[in-house]
Tab-separated table of C-alpha atoms (C1' of nucleotides) in Angstrom:
chain	number	residue	atom	x	y	z
A	276	MET	CA	0.193	-0.088	0.051
A	277	PRO	CA	2.635	2.510	-1.279
A	278	PRO	CA	1.488	6.211	-0.049
A	279	ALA	CA	0.248	8.751	-2.148
A	280	LEU	CA	3.238	10.155	-4.587
A	281	LEU	CA	1.842	13.419	-5.438
A	282	SER	CA	-0.725	15.840	-3.709
A	283	ARG	CA	-3.921	15.990	-6.208
A	284	ASP	CA	-3.005	19.374	-6.986
A	285	GLU	CA	0.757	18.748	-7.884
A	286	ALA	CA	-0.762	15.619	-10.126
A	287	ILE	CA	-3.496	17.906	-11.756
A	288	ASP	CA	-0.841	20.489	-12.698
A	289	ARG	CA	1.131	17.622	-14.321
A	290	LEU	CA	-1.624	16.527	-16.201
A	291	MET	CA	-2.308	20.245	-17.538
A	292	LEU	CA	0.933	20.503	-18.727
A	293	ALA	CA	0.817	17.274	-20.874
A	294	ILE	CA	-2.421	18.395	-22.193
A	295	ARG	CA	-0.753	21.722	-22.964
A	296	ARG	CA	1.936	20.090	-24.600
A	297	HIS	CA	-0.021	17.119	-26.870
A	298	GLY	CA	-3.233	18.433	-26.661
A	299	TYR	CA	-6.396	16.466	-25.723
A	300	ASP	CA	-6.349	13.649	-28.112
A	301	GLY	CA	-2.613	13.350	-28.376
A	302	ALA	CA	-2.222	12.843	-24.513
A	303	SER	CA	-2.862	9.282	-24.094
A	304	LEU	CA	-3.002	7.441	-21.135
A	305	ALA	CA	0.177	6.322	-21.470
A	306	GLU	CA	1.492	9.813	-21.571
A	307	LEU	CA	-0.655	10.986	-18.819
A	308	SER	CA	0.720	7.920	-16.503
A	309	LYS	CA	4.481	8.892	-17.257
A	310	ALA	CA	3.849	12.613	-16.531
A	311	THR	CA	2.372	11.948	-13.640
A	312	GLY	CA	4.547	9.146	-12.175
A	313	LEU	CA	1.076	7.592	-11.582
A	314	GLY	CA	0.199	3.864	-12.843
A	315	LYS	CA	-3.163	3.805	-15.383
A	316	SER	CA	-5.305	2.275	-12.402
A	317	SER	CA	-4.082	5.235	-9.893
A	318	LEU	CA	-5.536	7.940	-12.458
A	319	TYR	CA	-8.684	5.881	-12.626
A	320	HIS	CA	-8.497	5.818	-8.980
A	321	HIS	CA	-8.472	9.659	-8.675
A	322	PHE	CA	-10.522	10.391	-11.831
A	323	PRO	CA	-13.330	7.490	-12.220
A	324	ASP	CA	-14.339	8.944	-15.721
A	325	GLY	CA	-11.001	8.886	-17.308
A	326	LYS	CA	-9.327	11.536	-19.217
A	327	ASP	CA	-12.762	13.685	-19.054
A	328	ASP	CA	-12.342	13.618	-15.263
A	329	MET	CA	-8.785	14.456	-15.515
A	330	VAL	CA	-9.862	17.787	-17.793
A	331	ARG	CA	-12.535	18.711	-15.637
A	332	ALA	CA	-9.926	18.681	-12.850
A	333	VAL	CA	-7.604	20.691	-14.946
A	334	LEU	CA	-9.948	23.299	-15.869
A	335	GLY	CA	-10.915	23.887	-12.365
A	336	ARG	CA	-7.625	23.856	-10.928
A	337	LEU	CA	-6.710	26.633	-13.745
A	338	GLU	CA	-9.811	28.729	-12.967
A	339	GLU	CA	-9.068	28.586	-9.384
A	340	GLN	CA	-5.358	29.253	-9.966
A	341	LEU	CA	-6.435	32.133	-12.598
A	342	THR	CA	-8.931	33.718	-10.237
A	343	ALA	CA	-6.645	34.089	-7.387
A	344	THR	CA	-3.454	35.019	-9.745
A	345	ILE	CA	-4.942	37.277	-12.388
A	346	PHE	CA	-8.917	37.979	-12.048
A	347	GLU	CA	-8.684	38.922	-8.430
A	348	PRO	CA	-5.633	41.276	-8.322
A	349	LEU	CA	-6.852	43.054	-11.513
A	350	ALA	CA	-9.841	44.430	-9.012
A	351	GLY	CA	-7.333	44.861	-5.989
A	352	ALA	CA	-4.589	47.390	-4.894
A	353	GLY	CA	-2.437	49.685	-7.037
A	354	THR	CA	-2.731	52.122	-10.135
A	355	PRO	CA	-4.675	50.344	-13.137
A	356	ARG	CA	-1.086	50.530	-14.961
A	357	ARG	CA	0.507	48.307	-12.176
A	358	ARG	CA	-2.085	45.756	-11.970
A	359	LEU	CA	-1.804	45.546	-16.015
A	360	GLU	CA	1.748	45.070	-15.788
A	361	ALA	CA	1.436	42.382	-12.681
A	362	MET	CA	-1.022	40.437	-15.112
A	363	ALA	CA	1.566	40.520	-17.747
A	364	GLU	CA	4.087	39.162	-15.405
A	365	THR	CA	2.283	36.559	-14.080
A	366	LEU	CA	1.502	35.653	-17.514
A	367	ASP	CA	5.026	35.381	-18.623
A	368	ALA	CA	5.640	32.912	-16.072
A	369	PHE	CA	2.658	31.070	-16.675
A	370	TYR	CA	3.304	30.601	-20.302
A	371	ARG	CA	7.315	30.406	-19.507
A	372	GLY	CA	7.583	33.343	-21.773
A	373	GLY	CA	5.729	31.719	-24.564
A	374	ARG	CA	7.205	28.243	-24.859
A	375	GLU	CA	4.089	26.439	-23.085
A	376	ALA	CA	0.989	26.445	-24.925
A	377	CYS	CA	-2.724	27.448	-23.605
A	378	VAL	CA	-4.664	24.537	-22.313
A	379	LEU	CA	-7.819	26.563	-23.103
A	380	ALA	CA	-6.783	27.111	-26.892
A	381	ASN	CA	-5.988	23.538	-27.156
A	382	LEU	CA	-9.610	21.990	-25.892
A	383	ALA	CA	-11.195	24.966	-27.659
A	384	LEU	CA	-9.788	24.008	-31.400
A	385	GLY	CA	-9.713	20.454	-30.719
A	386	SER	CA	-12.286	17.605	-30.954
A	387	THR	CA	-13.352	18.812	-27.353
A	388	ARG	CA	-14.444	21.891	-28.084
A	389	LYS	CA	-18.409	20.947	-27.486
A	390	ARG	CA	-17.505	18.814	-24.318
A	391	PHE	CA	-15.750	21.215	-22.350
A	392	ARG	CA	-17.327	24.634	-23.918
A	393	LYS	CA	-19.215	25.635	-20.553
A	394	PRO	CA	-15.703	25.775	-18.427
A	395	LEU	CA	-13.969	27.127	-21.348
A	396	ARG	CA	-16.672	29.762	-22.008
A	397	ARG	CA	-16.526	30.942	-17.940
A	398	ILE	CA	-13.051	31.275	-17.710
A	399	PHE	CA	-12.470	33.416	-20.702
A	400	GLU	CA	-15.451	35.348	-19.783
A	401	ALA	CA	-13.841	35.804	-16.347
A	402	TRP	CA	-10.824	36.949	-17.923
A	403	ILE	CA	-11.918	39.440	-20.250
A	404	ALA	CA	-14.845	40.688	-17.448
A	405	ALA	CA	-12.118	41.197	-15.129
A	406	ILE	CA	-9.769	43.475	-17.702
A	407	ALA	CA	-12.803	45.146	-18.824
A	408	GLY	CA	-13.865	45.814	-15.232
A	409	LEU	CA	-10.403	47.631	-14.630
A	410	LEU	CA	-10.272	49.368	-17.832
A	411	THR	CA	-13.802	51.174	-16.854
A	412	GLU	CA	-12.582	51.826	-13.323
A	413	ALA	CA	-9.538	53.682	-15.243
A	414	GLY	CA	-12.122	55.467	-16.985
A	415	LEU	CA	-13.116	54.182	-20.282
A	416	PRO	CA	-16.257	54.108	-21.499
A	417	GLU	CA	-17.699	50.513	-21.005
A	418	THR	CA	-18.032	49.466	-24.220
A	419	LEU	CA	-14.837	50.357	-25.155
A	420	ALA	CA	-13.294	48.775	-22.000
A	421	ARG	CA	-15.242	45.511	-23.071
A	422	ALA	CA	-13.774	45.866	-26.724
A	423	ARG	CA	-10.139	46.319	-25.645
A	424	ALA	CA	-10.209	43.498	-23.149
A	425	GLU	CA	-11.731	41.185	-25.450
A	426	ASP	CA	-9.205	42.224	-27.978
A	427	ALA	CA	-6.258	41.825	-25.245
A	428	VAL	CA	-7.288	38.237	-24.419
A	429	LEU	CA	-7.497	37.132	-27.888
A	430	ARG	CA	-4.324	38.788	-28.738
A	431	LEU	CA	-2.495	36.649	-25.933
A	432	GLU	CA	-3.948	33.460	-27.556
A	433	GLY	CA	-2.927	34.233	-30.725
A	434	ALA	CA	0.761	35.162	-29.914
A	435	LEU	CA	0.391	31.665	-28.182
A	436	VAL	CA	-0.404	30.055	-31.341
A	437	LEU	CA	2.391	31.904	-33.492
A	438	ALA	CA	5.149	31.536	-30.783
A	439	ALA	CA	4.255	27.989	-31.156
A	440	ALA	CA	4.082	27.719	-34.833
A	441	PHE	CA	7.602	29.859	-34.959
A	442	GLU	CA	9.091	27.809	-32.249
A	443	ASP	CA	9.866	31.214	-31.219
A	444	PRO	CA	8.391	32.642	-28.131
A	445	THR	CA	9.434	35.947	-28.306
A	446	VAL	CA	6.521	37.064	-30.006
A	447	PHE	CA	4.409	36.082	-26.895
A	448	GLY	CA	6.662	38.662	-24.985
A	449	ARG	CA	6.189	41.538	-27.347
A	450	THR	CA	2.590	41.169	-27.007
A	451	LEU	CA	2.700	41.226	-23.076
A	452	ARG	CA	5.016	43.963	-23.360
A	453	GLN	CA	2.859	46.551	-24.986
A	454	LEU	CA	-0.732	45.614	-23.797
A	455	PRO	CA	-0.753	47.726	-20.546
A	456	ALA	CA	-0.177	50.934	-22.563
A	457	GLU	CA	-2.692	49.979	-25.414
A	458	LEU	CA	-5.122	48.878	-22.996
A	459	LEU	CA	-5.056	52.189	-20.845
A	460	ALA	CA	-4.615	54.334	-24.219
A	461	PRO	CA	-7.134	57.425	-23.646
A	462	SER	CA	-10.355	57.049	-25.828
A	463	LYS	CA	-10.598	58.797	-29.263
A	464	GLY	CA	-14.235	59.509	-28.961
B	132	MET	CA	-12.400	-0.210	-60.854
B	133	PRO	CA	-14.454	2.157	-60.048
B	134	PRO	CA	-13.399	5.550	-61.341
B	135	ALA	CA	-11.687	8.387	-58.950
B	136	LEU	CA	-14.867	9.696	-56.830
B	137	LEU	CA	-12.991	13.398	-56.133
B	138	SER	CA	-10.332	15.038	-57.734
B	139	ARG	CA	-7.196	15.306	-55.788
B	140	ASP	CA	-7.967	18.788	-54.764
B	141	GLU	CA	-11.336	18.245	-53.591
B	142	ALA	CA	-10.500	15.124	-51.497
B	143	ILE	CA	-7.537	17.657	-49.901
B	144	ASP	CA	-9.946	20.098	-49.346
B	145	ARG	CA	-12.250	17.674	-47.033
B	146	LEU	CA	-9.210	16.352	-45.305
B	147	MET	CA	-8.532	20.068	-44.284
B	148	LEU	CA	-11.929	20.302	-43.115
B	149	ALA	CA	-11.796	17.631	-41.146
B	150	ILE	CA	-8.559	18.199	-39.518
B	151	ARG	CA	-9.813	22.046	-38.663
B	152	ARG	CA	-12.851	20.524	-36.954
B	153	HIS	CA	-11.161	17.684	-34.954
B	154	GLY	CA	-7.973	18.477	-34.937
B	155	TYR	CA	-4.890	16.009	-36.277
B	156	ASP	CA	-4.834	13.310	-33.322
B	157	GLY	CA	-9.029	13.602	-33.400
B	158	ALA	CA	-9.339	12.823	-36.807
B	159	SER	CA	-9.166	9.238	-37.094
B	160	LEU	CA	-8.855	7.424	-40.392
B	161	ALA	CA	-12.702	6.491	-40.153
B	162	GLU	CA	-13.539	10.313	-40.047
B	163	LEU	CA	-11.108	11.283	-43.026
B	164	SER	CA	-12.659	8.319	-45.071
B	165	LYS	CA	-16.175	9.665	-43.859
B	166	ALA	CA	-15.080	13.115	-44.632
B	167	THR	CA	-13.769	12.130	-48.209
B	168	GLY	CA	-16.191	9.348	-49.025
B	169	LEU	CA	-13.110	7.224	-49.945
B	170	GLY	CA	-12.171	3.810	-48.165
B	171	LYS	CA	-9.268	3.601	-46.007
B	172	SER	CA	-7.298	1.785	-48.563
B	173	SER	CA	-8.063	4.073	-51.060
B	174	LEU	CA	-6.624	7.091	-48.559
B	175	TYR	CA	-3.546	4.934	-48.307
B	176	HIS	CA	-3.543	4.500	-52.250
B	177	HIS	CA	-3.317	8.466	-52.625
B	178	PHE	CA	-1.259	9.385	-49.368
B	179	PRO	CA	0.888	6.082	-48.768
B	180	ASP	CA	2.288	7.359	-45.536
B	181	GLY	CA	-1.010	8.023	-43.897
B	182	LYS	CA	-2.209	10.960	-41.946
B	183	ASP	CA	1.274	12.522	-42.171
B	184	ASP	CA	1.163	12.288	-46.009
B	185	MET	CA	-2.324	13.812	-45.853
B	186	VAL	CA	-1.227	16.587	-43.716
B	187	ARG	CA	1.558	17.574	-45.908
B	188	ALA	CA	-1.120	17.508	-49.111
B	189	VAL	CA	-3.411	19.924	-46.978
B	190	LEU	CA	-0.794	22.127	-45.823
B	191	GLY	CA	0.707	22.131	-49.565
B	192	ARG	CA	-2.548	22.886	-50.956
B	193	LEU	CA	-3.249	25.605	-48.064
B	194	GLU	CA	-0.218	27.614	-48.935
B	195	GLU	CA	-1.115	27.453	-52.724
B	196	GLN	CA	-4.473	28.595	-52.000
B	197	LEU	CA	-3.664	31.244	-49.388
B	198	THR	CA	-0.763	32.443	-52.003
B	199	ALA	CA	-3.359	32.973	-54.908
B	200	THR	CA	-5.895	34.478	-52.827
B	201	ILE	CA	-4.348	36.359	-50.176
B	202	PHE	CA	-0.714	36.882	-50.332
B	203	GLU	CA	-0.463	37.958	-53.920
B	204	PRO	CA	-3.566	40.080	-54.108
B	205	LEU	CA	-1.968	42.063	-51.237
B	206	ALA	CA	0.587	42.849	-53.385
B	207	GLY	CA	-1.328	43.502	-56.232
B	208	ALA	CA	-3.716	46.424	-57.565
B	209	GLY	CA	-6.122	48.758	-55.858
B	210	THR	CA	-5.419	50.992	-53.141
B	211	PRO	CA	-3.699	49.360	-49.821
B	212	ARG	CA	-7.143	50.153	-48.119
B	213	ARG	CA	-9.086	48.156	-50.559
B	214	ARG	CA	-6.648	45.235	-50.948
B	215	LEU	CA	-6.877	45.055	-46.922
B	216	GLU	CA	-10.433	44.785	-47.109
B	217	ALA	CA	-10.391	42.337	-50.151
B	218	MET	CA	-8.027	40.189	-47.838
B	219	ALA	CA	-10.983	40.320	-44.660
B	220	GLU	CA	-13.555	39.571	-47.120
B	221	THR	CA	-11.576	36.151	-48.151
B	222	LEU	CA	-10.821	35.609	-44.775
B	223	ASP	CA	-14.325	35.686	-43.990
B	224	ALA	CA	-15.301	33.355	-46.413
B	225	PHE	CA	-12.566	30.838	-45.759
B	226	TYR	CA	-13.475	30.591	-42.131
B	227	ARG	CA	-16.867	30.910	-42.738
B	228	GLY	CA	-17.310	33.871	-40.447
B	229	GLY	CA	-15.689	32.419	-37.408
B	230	ARG	CA	-17.348	29.059	-37.566
B	231	GLU	CA	-14.415	26.871	-38.637
B	232	ALA	CA	-11.077	26.832	-36.873
B	233	CYS	CA	-7.709	27.340	-38.362
B	234	VAL	CA	-5.647	24.129	-39.455
B	235	LEU	CA	-2.594	25.888	-38.912
B	236	ALA	CA	-3.533	26.610	-35.132
B	237	ASN	CA	-4.346	23.289	-34.861
B	238	LEU	CA	-1.501	21.419	-35.958
B	239	ALA	CA	0.732	24.415	-34.020
B	240	LEU	CA	-0.923	23.512	-30.707
B	241	GLY	CA	-1.625	20.062	-30.724
B	242	SER	CA	1.365	17.051	-30.798
B	243	THR	CA	2.205	17.866	-34.411
B	244	ARG	CA	4.065	21.088	-33.643
B	245	LYS	CA	7.204	19.660	-34.208
B	246	ARG	CA	6.633	17.486	-37.077
B	247	PHE	CA	5.109	19.954	-39.340
B	248	ARG	CA	7.093	23.349	-38.114
B	249	LYS	CA	8.739	24.028	-41.405
B	250	PRO	CA	5.437	24.716	-43.103
B	251	LEU	CA	3.764	26.034	-40.542
B	252	ARG	CA	6.827	28.792	-40.252
B	253	ARG	CA	6.627	29.241	-43.915
B	254	ILE	CA	2.992	29.930	-44.153
B	255	PHE	CA	2.837	32.413	-41.277
B	256	GLU	CA	5.912	34.181	-42.392
B	257	ALA	CA	4.758	34.511	-45.792
B	258	TRP	CA	1.280	36.067	-44.592
B	259	ILE	CA	3.344	38.255	-42.377
B	260	ALA	CA	5.673	39.472	-45.121
B	261	ALA	CA	2.439	40.071	-47.671
B	262	ILE	CA	0.873	42.295	-45.087
B	263	ALA	CA	4.164	43.972	-43.674
B	264	GLY	CA	4.891	44.771	-47.563
B	265	LEU	CA	1.640	46.579	-48.091
B	266	LEU	CA	2.317	48.700	-45.311
B	267	THR	CA	5.548	49.869	-46.429
B	268	GLU	CA	4.463	50.425	-49.626
B	269	ALA	CA	1.636	52.231	-48.035
B	270	GLY	CA	4.251	54.319	-46.197
B	271	LEU	CA	4.624	52.916	-42.522
B	272	PRO	CA	8.377	52.446	-41.309
B	273	GLU	CA	9.524	48.770	-41.818
B	274	THR	CA	9.900	47.944	-38.344
B	275	LEU	CA	6.565	48.896	-37.491
B	276	ALA	CA	4.676	47.448	-40.552
B	277	ARG	CA	6.301	44.515	-39.386
B	278	ALA	CA	5.129	44.511	-36.012
B	279	ARG	CA	1.981	45.280	-37.040
B	280	ALA	CA	1.246	42.651	-39.726
B	281	GLU	CA	2.439	40.302	-37.036
B	282	ASP	CA	-0.161	41.550	-34.643
B	283	ALA	CA	-2.551	41.368	-37.033
B	284	VAL	CA	-2.280	37.573	-37.872
B	285	LEU	CA	-1.967	36.593	-34.277
B	286	ARG	CA	-5.171	38.530	-33.668
B	287	LEU	CA	-7.058	36.780	-36.314
B	288	GLU	CA	-5.733	33.488	-34.801
B	289	GLY	CA	-6.506	34.289	-31.583
B	290	ALA	CA	-10.061	35.630	-32.509
B	291	LEU	CA	-10.675	31.933	-33.944
B	292	VAL	CA	-9.648	30.728	-30.728
B	293	LEU	CA	-12.190	32.692	-28.586
B	294	ALA	CA	-14.872	31.867	-31.347
B	295	ALA	CA	-14.556	28.157	-30.874
B	296	ALA	CA	-14.142	28.813	-26.836
B	297	PHE	CA	-16.978	31.003	-26.789
B	298	GLU	CA	-19.266	29.265	-29.749
B	299	ASP	CA	-19.626	32.713	-31.128
B	300	PRO	CA	-18.093	33.497	-34.228
B	301	THR	CA	-18.976	37.325	-33.875
B	302	VAL	CA	-15.765	38.098	-32.619
B	303	PHE	CA	-13.930	37.120	-35.695
B	304	GLY	CA	-16.041	39.623	-37.651
B	305	ARG	CA	-15.247	42.279	-35.260
B	306	THR	CA	-11.539	41.479	-35.448
B	307	LEU	CA	-11.503	41.233	-39.086
B	308	ARG	CA	-13.481	44.850	-39.582
B	309	GLN	CA	-11.227	46.795	-37.338
B	310	LEU	CA	-8.054	45.466	-38.998
B	311	PRO	CA	-7.660	47.453	-42.261
B	312	ALA	CA	-8.137	50.941	-40.672
B	313	GLU	CA	-5.870	49.814	-37.651
B	314	LEU	CA	-2.929	48.729	-39.728
B	315	LEU	CA	-3.011	51.718	-42.147
B	316	ALA	CA	-3.096	54.374	-38.729
B	317	PRO	CA	-0.412	56.906	-39.379
B	318	SER	CA	2.630	56.007	-37.371
B	319	LYS	CA	2.929	58.262	-34.146
B	320	GLY	CA	6.512	58.278	-34.186
C	222	DG	C1'	-8.515	3.594	-58.178
C	223	DT	C1'	-11.598	1.433	-55.378
C	224	DC	C1'	-13.224	-2.312	-52.481
C	225	DT	C1'	-13.393	-6.104	-48.766
C	226	DA	C1'	-11.079	-8.602	-45.595
C	227	DT	C1'	-7.664	-8.945	-41.925
C	228	DA	C1'	-3.728	-8.392	-39.428
C	229	DA	C1'	-1.370	-5.498	-36.029
C	230	DT	C1'	-0.843	-2.399	-32.431
C	231	DA	C1'	-2.289	1.193	-29.531
C	232	DG	C1'	-5.566	3.383	-26.744
C	233	DG	C1'	-9.104	3.635	-22.907
C	234	DA	C1'	-10.845	1.040	-19.153
C	235	DT	C1'	-11.114	-2.624	-15.729
C	236	DA	C1'	-10.671	-6.181	-11.716
C	237	DG	C1'	-7.898	-7.788	-7.986
C	238	DA	C1'	-3.692	-8.354	-5.083
C	239	DC	C1'	-1.565	-5.909	-1.672
D	73	DG	C1'	-3.760	4.272	-2.939
D	74	DT	C1'	-0.762	1.519	-5.743
D	75	DC	C1'	0.339	-1.998	-8.944
D	76	DT	C1'	0.692	-5.865	-12.419
D	77	DA	C1'	-2.222	-8.308	-15.639
D	78	DT	C1'	-5.675	-8.236	-18.813
D	79	DC	C1'	-9.512	-7.031	-21.466
D	80	DC	C1'	-11.955	-4.891	-25.197
D	81	DT	C1'	-12.350	-1.581	-28.755
D	82	DA	C1'	-10.562	1.844	-31.899
D	83	DT	C1'	-7.084	2.995	-34.925
D	84	DT	C1'	-3.446	2.496	-38.059
D	85	DA	C1'	-1.917	0.221	-41.747
D	86	DT	C1'	-1.844	-3.793	-45.410
D	87	DA	C1'	-3.150	-7.643	-48.932
D	88	DG	C1'	-5.220	-9.035	-52.588
D	89	DA	C1'	-9.405	-9.111	-55.372
D	90	DC	C1'	-12.015	-6.724	-59.086
DNA sequence: GTCTATAATAGGATAGAC
DNA sequence: GTCTATCCTATTATAGAC
């Protein structure tokens, strides 16, 4: 009766990384087993419904992490500018400067699109709403704030796609760096 | 000895659509067989190395199509503004207003990233170069032209990710609509 | 150039011991 | 909670007839 080798959260983090790198369909149970150091049966012990359960756990944990490290800080203390820069730093670490892909994009594009659409929607929506909230607080009209927030998220996702395609992460860093200023630029209206 | 049911190009188009919808790993031979109307053995007759061959054919054809319908027209006749609007219209049709995903993004993010990195790079690079060329022709400094071109492509890819995640294609249309004006905006330098 | 049939393997999932 | 062993289906791939 060997003890649990990893905490549940640590196991989920490793599952997330495997799915970011291989996609849902590309991440076989053998891969996921190797990634976590758990045998297939152990994975099924923790996630009885198999890969679907694992992805639900991954998305749940991701939502927690993003809420704590991105969404809430965006509504927190500090100038709007500083808070956006903090978001950029957190994202830079999470995506390892553009070297790691986004699990959300992978799940949204692949064969799993429909299966996980609710959590995908909710996470992206929370992200956009958090940025838009900050921008309205900073004085932008609500419609413009919402449009810019959506544009920001979409650019980050696109930058990760290009970084993966070019095998050159720098495009992600460039995108990250110009975000705060562009988001806060005064309305032309 | 039944005759060929589809032209090669028509078969490749259908393979492309299947991969856009299911991803590389999600598109099984059974799916691809159904998508083309060809039996598995017929697929292997046309693409002896299996799915890898099919993807190479898909990327080859995509490069041809994009060159003829996007890249070359960007360097063609008409005002820069009109040419960018023509690109937007072509993209709107190709991605069905945001309802169909991008095969490039799917291949860049999934388990296939390394396997097809050369054609992926080449296609994205050609696209960016074509837009940057138009922008320099329109009077923008080269560095800015390149940066804006990269940003445009990355936004389109990101918009397709968000459209898939939200199951709401309109974000792609919004992105498409604002591109020409933003790309041609006078340099602030 | 297409098909049916069949192999060979990988993938997902389970049983039962410890 | 983990493991080894096993099962079954899906998937890739091939052979050979027409």
